[in-house]
CSV table of C-alpha atoms in Angstrom, one decimal:
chain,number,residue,atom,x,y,z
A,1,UNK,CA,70.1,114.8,40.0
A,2,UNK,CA,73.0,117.2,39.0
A,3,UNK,CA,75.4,118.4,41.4
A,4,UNK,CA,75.6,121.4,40.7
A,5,UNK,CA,71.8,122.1,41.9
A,6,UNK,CA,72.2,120.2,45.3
A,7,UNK,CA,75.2,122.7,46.1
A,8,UNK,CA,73.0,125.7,44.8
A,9,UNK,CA,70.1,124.6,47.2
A,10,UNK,CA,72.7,124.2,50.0
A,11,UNK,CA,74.0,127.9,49.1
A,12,UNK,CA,70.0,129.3,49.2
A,13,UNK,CA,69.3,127.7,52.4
A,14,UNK,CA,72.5,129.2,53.8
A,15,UNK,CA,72.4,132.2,52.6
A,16,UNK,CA,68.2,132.8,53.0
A,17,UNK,CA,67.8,134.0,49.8
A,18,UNK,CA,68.6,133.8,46.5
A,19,UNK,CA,70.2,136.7,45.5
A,20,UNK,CA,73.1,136.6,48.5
A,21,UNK,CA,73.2,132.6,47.7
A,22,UNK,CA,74.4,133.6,44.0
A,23,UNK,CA,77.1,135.8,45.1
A,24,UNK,CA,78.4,132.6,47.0
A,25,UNK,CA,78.8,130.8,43.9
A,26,UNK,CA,78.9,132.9,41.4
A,27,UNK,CA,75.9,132.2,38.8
A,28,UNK,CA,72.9,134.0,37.6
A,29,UNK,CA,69.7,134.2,39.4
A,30,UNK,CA,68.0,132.5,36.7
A,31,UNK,CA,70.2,129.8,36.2
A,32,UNK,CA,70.2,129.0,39.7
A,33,UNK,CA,66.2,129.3,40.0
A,34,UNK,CA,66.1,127.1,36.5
A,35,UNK,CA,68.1,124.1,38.6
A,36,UNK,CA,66.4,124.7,41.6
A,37,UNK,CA,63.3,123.9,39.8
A,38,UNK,CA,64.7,121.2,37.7
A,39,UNK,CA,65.7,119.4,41.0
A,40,UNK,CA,62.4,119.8,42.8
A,41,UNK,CA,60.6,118.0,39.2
A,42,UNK,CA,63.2,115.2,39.6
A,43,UNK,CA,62.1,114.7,43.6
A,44,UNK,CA,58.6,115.1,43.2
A,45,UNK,CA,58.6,117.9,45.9
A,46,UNK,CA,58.7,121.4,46.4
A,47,UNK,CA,62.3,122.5,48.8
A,48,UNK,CA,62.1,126.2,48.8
A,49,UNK,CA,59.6,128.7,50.1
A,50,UNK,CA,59.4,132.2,49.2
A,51,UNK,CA,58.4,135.0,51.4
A,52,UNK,CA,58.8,138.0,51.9
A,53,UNK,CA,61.6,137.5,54.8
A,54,UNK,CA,63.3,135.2,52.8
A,55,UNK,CA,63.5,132.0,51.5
A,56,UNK,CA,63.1,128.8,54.2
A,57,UNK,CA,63.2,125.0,53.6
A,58,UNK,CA,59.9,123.5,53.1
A,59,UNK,CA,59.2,120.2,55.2
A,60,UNK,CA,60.8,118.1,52.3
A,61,UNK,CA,64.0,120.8,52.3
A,62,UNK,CA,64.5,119.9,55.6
A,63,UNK,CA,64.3,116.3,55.3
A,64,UNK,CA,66.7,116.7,52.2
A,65,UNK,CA,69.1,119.3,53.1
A,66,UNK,CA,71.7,116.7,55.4
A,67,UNK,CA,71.8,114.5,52.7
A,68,UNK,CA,72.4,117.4,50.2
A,69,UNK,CA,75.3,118.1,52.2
A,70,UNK,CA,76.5,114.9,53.0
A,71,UNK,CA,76.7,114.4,49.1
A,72,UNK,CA,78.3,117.8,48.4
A,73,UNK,CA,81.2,116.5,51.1
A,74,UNK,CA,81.5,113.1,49.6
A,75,UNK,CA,81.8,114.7,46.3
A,76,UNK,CA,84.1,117.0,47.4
A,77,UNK,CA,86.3,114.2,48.9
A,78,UNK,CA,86.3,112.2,46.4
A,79,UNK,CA,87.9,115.5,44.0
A,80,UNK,CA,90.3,116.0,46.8
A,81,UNK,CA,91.3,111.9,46.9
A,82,UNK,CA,92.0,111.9,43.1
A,83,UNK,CA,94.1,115.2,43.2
A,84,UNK,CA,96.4,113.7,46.0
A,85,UNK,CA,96.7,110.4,44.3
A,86,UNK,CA,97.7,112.1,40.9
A,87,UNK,CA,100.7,114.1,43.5
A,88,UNK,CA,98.5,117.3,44.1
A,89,UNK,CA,98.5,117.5,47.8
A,90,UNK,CA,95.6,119.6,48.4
A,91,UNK,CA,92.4,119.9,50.4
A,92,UNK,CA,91.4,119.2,53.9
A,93,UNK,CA,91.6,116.7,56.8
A,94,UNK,CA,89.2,117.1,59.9
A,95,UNK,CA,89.7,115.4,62.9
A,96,UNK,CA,88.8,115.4,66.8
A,97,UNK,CA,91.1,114.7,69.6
A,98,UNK,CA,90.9,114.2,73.0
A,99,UNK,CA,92.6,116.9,75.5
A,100,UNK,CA,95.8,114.4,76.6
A,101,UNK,CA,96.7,113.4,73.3
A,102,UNK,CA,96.1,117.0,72.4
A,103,UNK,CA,98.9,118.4,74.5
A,104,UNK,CA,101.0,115.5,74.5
A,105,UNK,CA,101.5,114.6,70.6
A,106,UNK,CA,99.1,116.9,68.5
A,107,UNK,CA,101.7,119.5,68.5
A,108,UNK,CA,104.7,117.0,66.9
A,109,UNK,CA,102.4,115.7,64.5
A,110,UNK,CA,100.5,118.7,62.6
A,111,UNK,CA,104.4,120.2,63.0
A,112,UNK,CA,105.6,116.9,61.2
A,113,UNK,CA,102.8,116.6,58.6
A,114,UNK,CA,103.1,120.4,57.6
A,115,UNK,CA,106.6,120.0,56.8
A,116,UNK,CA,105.5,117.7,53.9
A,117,UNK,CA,101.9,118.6,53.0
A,118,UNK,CA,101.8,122.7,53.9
A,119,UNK,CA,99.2,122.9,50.8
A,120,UNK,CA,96.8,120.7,53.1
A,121,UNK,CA,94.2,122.2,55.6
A,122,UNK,CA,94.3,120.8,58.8
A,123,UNK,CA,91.3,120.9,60.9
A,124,UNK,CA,91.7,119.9,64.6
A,125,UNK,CA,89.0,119.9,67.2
A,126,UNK,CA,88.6,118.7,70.7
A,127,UNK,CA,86.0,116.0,70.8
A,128,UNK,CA,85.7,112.7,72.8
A,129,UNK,CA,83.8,109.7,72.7
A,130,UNK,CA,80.9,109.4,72.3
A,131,UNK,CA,80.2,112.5,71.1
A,132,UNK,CA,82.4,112.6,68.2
A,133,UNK,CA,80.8,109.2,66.7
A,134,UNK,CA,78.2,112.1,65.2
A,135,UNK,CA,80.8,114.0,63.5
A,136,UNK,CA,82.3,111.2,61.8
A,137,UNK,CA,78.4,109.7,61.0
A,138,UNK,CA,78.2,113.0,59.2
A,139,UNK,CA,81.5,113.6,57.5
A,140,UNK,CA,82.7,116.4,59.3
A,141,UNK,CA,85.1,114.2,60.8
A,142,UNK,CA,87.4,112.2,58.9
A,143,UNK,CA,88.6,110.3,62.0
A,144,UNK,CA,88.9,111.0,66.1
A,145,UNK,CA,91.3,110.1,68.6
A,146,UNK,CA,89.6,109.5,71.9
A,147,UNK,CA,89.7,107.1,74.7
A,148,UNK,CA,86.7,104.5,73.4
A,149,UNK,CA,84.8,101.8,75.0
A,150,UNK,CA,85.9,99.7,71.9
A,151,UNK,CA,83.1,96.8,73.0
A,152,UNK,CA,80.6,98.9,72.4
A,153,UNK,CA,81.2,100.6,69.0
A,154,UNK,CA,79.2,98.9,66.3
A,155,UNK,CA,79.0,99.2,62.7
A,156,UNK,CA,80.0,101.1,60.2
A,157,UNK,CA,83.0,102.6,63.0
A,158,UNK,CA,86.0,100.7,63.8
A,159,UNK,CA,89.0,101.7,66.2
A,160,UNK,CA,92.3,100.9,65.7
A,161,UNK,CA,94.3,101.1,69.3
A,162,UNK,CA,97.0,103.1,70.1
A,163,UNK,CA,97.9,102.9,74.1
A,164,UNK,CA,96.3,102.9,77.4
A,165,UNK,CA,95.1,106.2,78.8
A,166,UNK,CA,96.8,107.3,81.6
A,167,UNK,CA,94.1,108.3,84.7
A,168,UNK,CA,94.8,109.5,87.7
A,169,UNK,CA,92.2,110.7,91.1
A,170,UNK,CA,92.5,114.4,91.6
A,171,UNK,CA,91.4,116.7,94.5
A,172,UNK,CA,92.5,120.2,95.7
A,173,UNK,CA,96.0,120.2,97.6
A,174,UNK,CA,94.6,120.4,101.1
A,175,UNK,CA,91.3,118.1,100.6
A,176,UNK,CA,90.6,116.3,104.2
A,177,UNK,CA,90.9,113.0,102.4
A,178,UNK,CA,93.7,113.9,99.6
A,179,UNK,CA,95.6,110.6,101.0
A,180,UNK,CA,93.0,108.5,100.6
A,181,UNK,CA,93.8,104.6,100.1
A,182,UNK,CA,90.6,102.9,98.7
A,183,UNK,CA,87.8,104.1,97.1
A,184,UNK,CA,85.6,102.9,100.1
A,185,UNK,CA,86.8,106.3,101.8
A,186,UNK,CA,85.8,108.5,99.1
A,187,UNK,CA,82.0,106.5,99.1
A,188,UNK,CA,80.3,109.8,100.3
A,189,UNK,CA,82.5,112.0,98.3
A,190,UNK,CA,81.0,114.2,95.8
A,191,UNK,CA,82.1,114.0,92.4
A,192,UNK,CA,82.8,115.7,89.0
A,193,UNK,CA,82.7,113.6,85.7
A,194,UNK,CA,84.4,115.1,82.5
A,195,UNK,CA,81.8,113.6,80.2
A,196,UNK,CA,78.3,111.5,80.1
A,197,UNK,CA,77.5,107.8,80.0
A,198,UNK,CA,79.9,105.8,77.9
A,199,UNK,CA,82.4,108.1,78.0
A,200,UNK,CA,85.9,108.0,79.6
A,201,UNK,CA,85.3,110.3,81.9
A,202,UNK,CA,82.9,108.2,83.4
A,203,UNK,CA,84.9,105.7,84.4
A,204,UNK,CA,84.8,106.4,88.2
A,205,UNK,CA,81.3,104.9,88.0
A,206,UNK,CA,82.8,101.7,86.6
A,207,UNK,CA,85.7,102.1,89.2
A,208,UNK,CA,83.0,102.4,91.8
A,209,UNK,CA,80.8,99.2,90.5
A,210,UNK,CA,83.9,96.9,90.7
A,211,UNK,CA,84.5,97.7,94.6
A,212,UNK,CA,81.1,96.7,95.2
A,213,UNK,CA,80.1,100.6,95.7
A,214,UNK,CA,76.9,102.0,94.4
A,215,UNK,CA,75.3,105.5,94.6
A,216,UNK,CA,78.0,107.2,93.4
A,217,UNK,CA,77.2,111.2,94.0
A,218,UNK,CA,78.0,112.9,90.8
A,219,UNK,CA,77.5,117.0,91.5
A,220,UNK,CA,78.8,118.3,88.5
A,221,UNK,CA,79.2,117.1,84.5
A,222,UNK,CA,81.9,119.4,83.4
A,223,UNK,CA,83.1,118.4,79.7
A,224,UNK,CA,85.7,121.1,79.1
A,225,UNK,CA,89.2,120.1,80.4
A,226,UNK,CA,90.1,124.1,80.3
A,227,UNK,CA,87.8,124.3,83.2
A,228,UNK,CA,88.1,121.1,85.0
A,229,UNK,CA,91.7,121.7,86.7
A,230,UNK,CA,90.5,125.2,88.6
A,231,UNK,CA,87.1,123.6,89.3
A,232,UNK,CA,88.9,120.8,91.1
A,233,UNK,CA,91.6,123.1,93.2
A,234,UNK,CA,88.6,125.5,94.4
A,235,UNK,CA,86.0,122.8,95.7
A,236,UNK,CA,85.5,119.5,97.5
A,237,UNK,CA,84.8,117.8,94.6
A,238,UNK,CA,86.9,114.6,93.4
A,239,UNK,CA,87.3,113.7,89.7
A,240,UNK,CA,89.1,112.2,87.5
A,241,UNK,CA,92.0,113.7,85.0
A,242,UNK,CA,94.2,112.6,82.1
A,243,UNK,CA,98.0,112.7,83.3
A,244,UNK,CA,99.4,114.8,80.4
A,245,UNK,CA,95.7,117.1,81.8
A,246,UNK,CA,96.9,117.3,84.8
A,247,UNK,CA,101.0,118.3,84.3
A,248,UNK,CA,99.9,121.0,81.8
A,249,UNK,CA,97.4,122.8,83.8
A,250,UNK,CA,98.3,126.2,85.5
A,251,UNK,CA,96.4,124.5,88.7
A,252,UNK,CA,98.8,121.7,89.1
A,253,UNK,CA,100.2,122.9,92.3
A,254,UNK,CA,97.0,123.6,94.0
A,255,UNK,CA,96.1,119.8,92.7
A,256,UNK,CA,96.8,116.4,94.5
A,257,UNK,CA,96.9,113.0,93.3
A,258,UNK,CA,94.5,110.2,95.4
A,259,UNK,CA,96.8,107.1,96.0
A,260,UNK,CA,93.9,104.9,96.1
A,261,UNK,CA,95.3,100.9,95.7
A,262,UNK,CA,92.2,99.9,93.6
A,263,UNK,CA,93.5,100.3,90.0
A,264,UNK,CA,91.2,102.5,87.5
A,265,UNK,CA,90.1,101.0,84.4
A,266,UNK,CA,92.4,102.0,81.8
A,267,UNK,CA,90.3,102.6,78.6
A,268,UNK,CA,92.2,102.3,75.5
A,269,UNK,CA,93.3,105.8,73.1
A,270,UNK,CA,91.5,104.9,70.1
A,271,UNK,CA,91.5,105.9,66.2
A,272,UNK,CA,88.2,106.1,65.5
A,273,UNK,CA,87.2,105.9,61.8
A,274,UNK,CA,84.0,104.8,59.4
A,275,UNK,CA,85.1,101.9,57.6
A,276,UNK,CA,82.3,102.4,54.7
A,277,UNK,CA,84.2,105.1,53.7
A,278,UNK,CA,87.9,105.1,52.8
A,279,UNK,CA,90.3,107.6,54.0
A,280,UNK,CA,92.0,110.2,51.8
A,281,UNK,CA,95.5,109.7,51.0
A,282,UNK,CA,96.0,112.7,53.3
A,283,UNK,CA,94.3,111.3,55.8
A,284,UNK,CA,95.8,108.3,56.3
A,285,UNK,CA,99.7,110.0,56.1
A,286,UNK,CA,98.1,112.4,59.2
A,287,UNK,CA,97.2,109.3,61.0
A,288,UNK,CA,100.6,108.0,59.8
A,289,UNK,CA,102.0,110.6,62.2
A,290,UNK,CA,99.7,110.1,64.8
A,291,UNK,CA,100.8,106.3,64.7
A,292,UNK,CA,104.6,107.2,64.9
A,293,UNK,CA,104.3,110.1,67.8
A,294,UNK,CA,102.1,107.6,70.0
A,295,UNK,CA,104.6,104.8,70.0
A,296,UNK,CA,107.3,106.6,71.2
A,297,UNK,CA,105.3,108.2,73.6
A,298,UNK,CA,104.3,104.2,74.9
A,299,UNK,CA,107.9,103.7,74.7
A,300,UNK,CA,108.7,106.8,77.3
A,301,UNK,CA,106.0,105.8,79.6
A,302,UNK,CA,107.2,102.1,79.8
C-alpha cells in the first residue's frame, strides 16, 4: 500500500472529483486513476464511485477514509520529527486549551516559543475535557491543556499535572442571594454548567453531592466562556467560572463572587497527551514553555 495513493484518495474524496483533486496535488489524471485502482486491488474493495455529480466514497471508502488520514498525519509527523531532529525546525504543532489558561499563560508562551522556532506553525484551539480526548484519539491534537478528571482517563492518554484550577461561584451583581454562605441556600437555585458530564464545568454537581444535596436544577449547558460572563450578569442563573474567566471579562463589574464556606473541588490543569505516540521535538519544547509559564504562575498565586 503506497502512500502516495492513500493521500490521492484523501485528495478525491475532498475535492469530489478527480480532476479538481489533481490540481491539489499536482499529478496527472491517469496516474492518479492508475493508483487509485492499484490500491482498491491491494484492499480487495472498490472506494470510489462515479457519477455524474461527482465522485462519493463507496461503503468501504467510508470505512477507510479516517484511517487513510490518520496514516497520511502520522506520516507526515514522522517527516516533520526527522527534519527537527537533523536542526530543521519546521512543521506544525496543534493543541487545545482551556479558556483560563488561555488568557492567563498562552499569550507568554506562543510569544516565547516564536522567538526560537518562528519557522513552526502553531495551532491553538479552545477545547476542554472531555471533548478534546477525540482530537488527540485522531491526531489533530498533539496535546490539550484542560482541567481533567485524571481518575478517569484510561489508556492510551496520560496527564501530566500542572496546578489546581482556580473556581469561583458567580451570579449577577444584585442577585437576591449574591452573599450566600452554603450551598444549602442556593438548593433551589437554577443553574448554568459550562460543559457536560465529566467535565470541569460540572463540578457544581459534585460540589452539590458532597453537602448531601441532590436535584441540582441545571437550566442551561453553555460551553462557550465568550458567552458565559454576560449570560451570568443578565439572569438569575448561578454558575461556575475560572478566576483568570472571570477578571478578563468585560462583565466583571456586573458579576459577583458567592462566598459560600463549602470549598469546591479543585480539579487539576492537566497536559493531556497519547502516550502510544511520541511527541515531536517541537512539541515537547511548546510544552517546555507551557511547563515554565505555569510554575510561575503557581508561584504568584501562593
Amino acid at each position: 500500500m503506497k502512500l502516495q495513493a492513500i493521500r490521492y484518495f484523501i485528495a478525491v474524496v475532498e475535492a469530489g472529483g478527480f480532476r479538481a483533486a489533481t490540481k491539489t496535488v499536482h499529478v496527472s489524471q491517469s496516474a492518479m486513476t492508475a493508483a487509485l485502482q492499484q490500491l482498491e486491488e491491494e484492499l480487495g474493495a472498490p472506494l470510489l464511485h462515479r457519477s455524474r455529480r461527482g465522485v462519493t466514497p463507496t461503503q468501504f471508502g467510508r470505512a477507510f477514509l479516517d484511517r487513510a488520514r490518520a496514516i497520511e498525519r502520522e506520516s507526515r509527523k514522522a517527516r516533520e520529527e526527522i527534519a527537527q531532529l537533523r536542526g530543521h525546525w519546521e512543521g506544525t504543532v496543534s493543541f487545545a486549551t482551556s479558556p483560563a489558561i488561555g488568557i492567563s499563560i498562552i499569550p507568554s508562551v506562543i510569544k516565547a516559543f516564536r522567538e526560537r522556532f518562528p519557522a513552526i506553525r502553531v495551532r491553538c484551539v479552545d477545547g476542554l475535557y472531555p471533548a478534546v480526548l477525540g482530537g488527540l484519539r485522531d491526531g489533530h491534537l498533539d496535546f490539550a491543556i484542560s482541567p481533567c478528571a485524571v481518575e478517569q482517563l484510561e489508556p492510551p492518554f496520560v496527564a501530566e499535572l500542572l496546578l489546581p484550577a482556580d473556581v469561583v461561584i458567580v451570579c449577577r451583581r444584585d442577585h437576591p442571594l449574591r452573599k450566600a454562605q452554603s450551598l444549602l441556600e442556593l438548593a433551589e437555585s437554577e443553574w448554568v454548567i459550562s460543559t457536560g458530564a465529566g467535565g470541569a464545568g460540572a463540578l457544581i454537581q459534585q460540589a452539590f453531592q458532597a453537602a448531601g444535596l441532590s436535584g441540582l436544577k441545571v437550566g442551561l449547558v453553555c460551553e462557550s466562556f465568550m458567552a458565559l460572563p454576560g449570560i451570568l450578569a443578565l439572569s438569575d442563573l448561578f454558575g461556575t467560572l475560572p478566576r483568570a474567566v472571570l477578571d478578563d471579562t468585560r462583565w466583571r463589574q456586573e458579576l459577583a463572587i458567592v462566598p459560600i464556606r463549602e470549598r469546591l473541588p479543585a480539579p487539576q490543569i492537566a497536559i493531556l497527551r497519547r502516550d502510544d505516540i511520541p511527541l515531536t521535538p517541537a512539541s515537547t519544547e511548546l510544552i517546555s514553555w507551557v511547563r515554565h509559564f505555569a510554575a510561575k504562575l503557581g508561584r504568584a498565586d501562593v
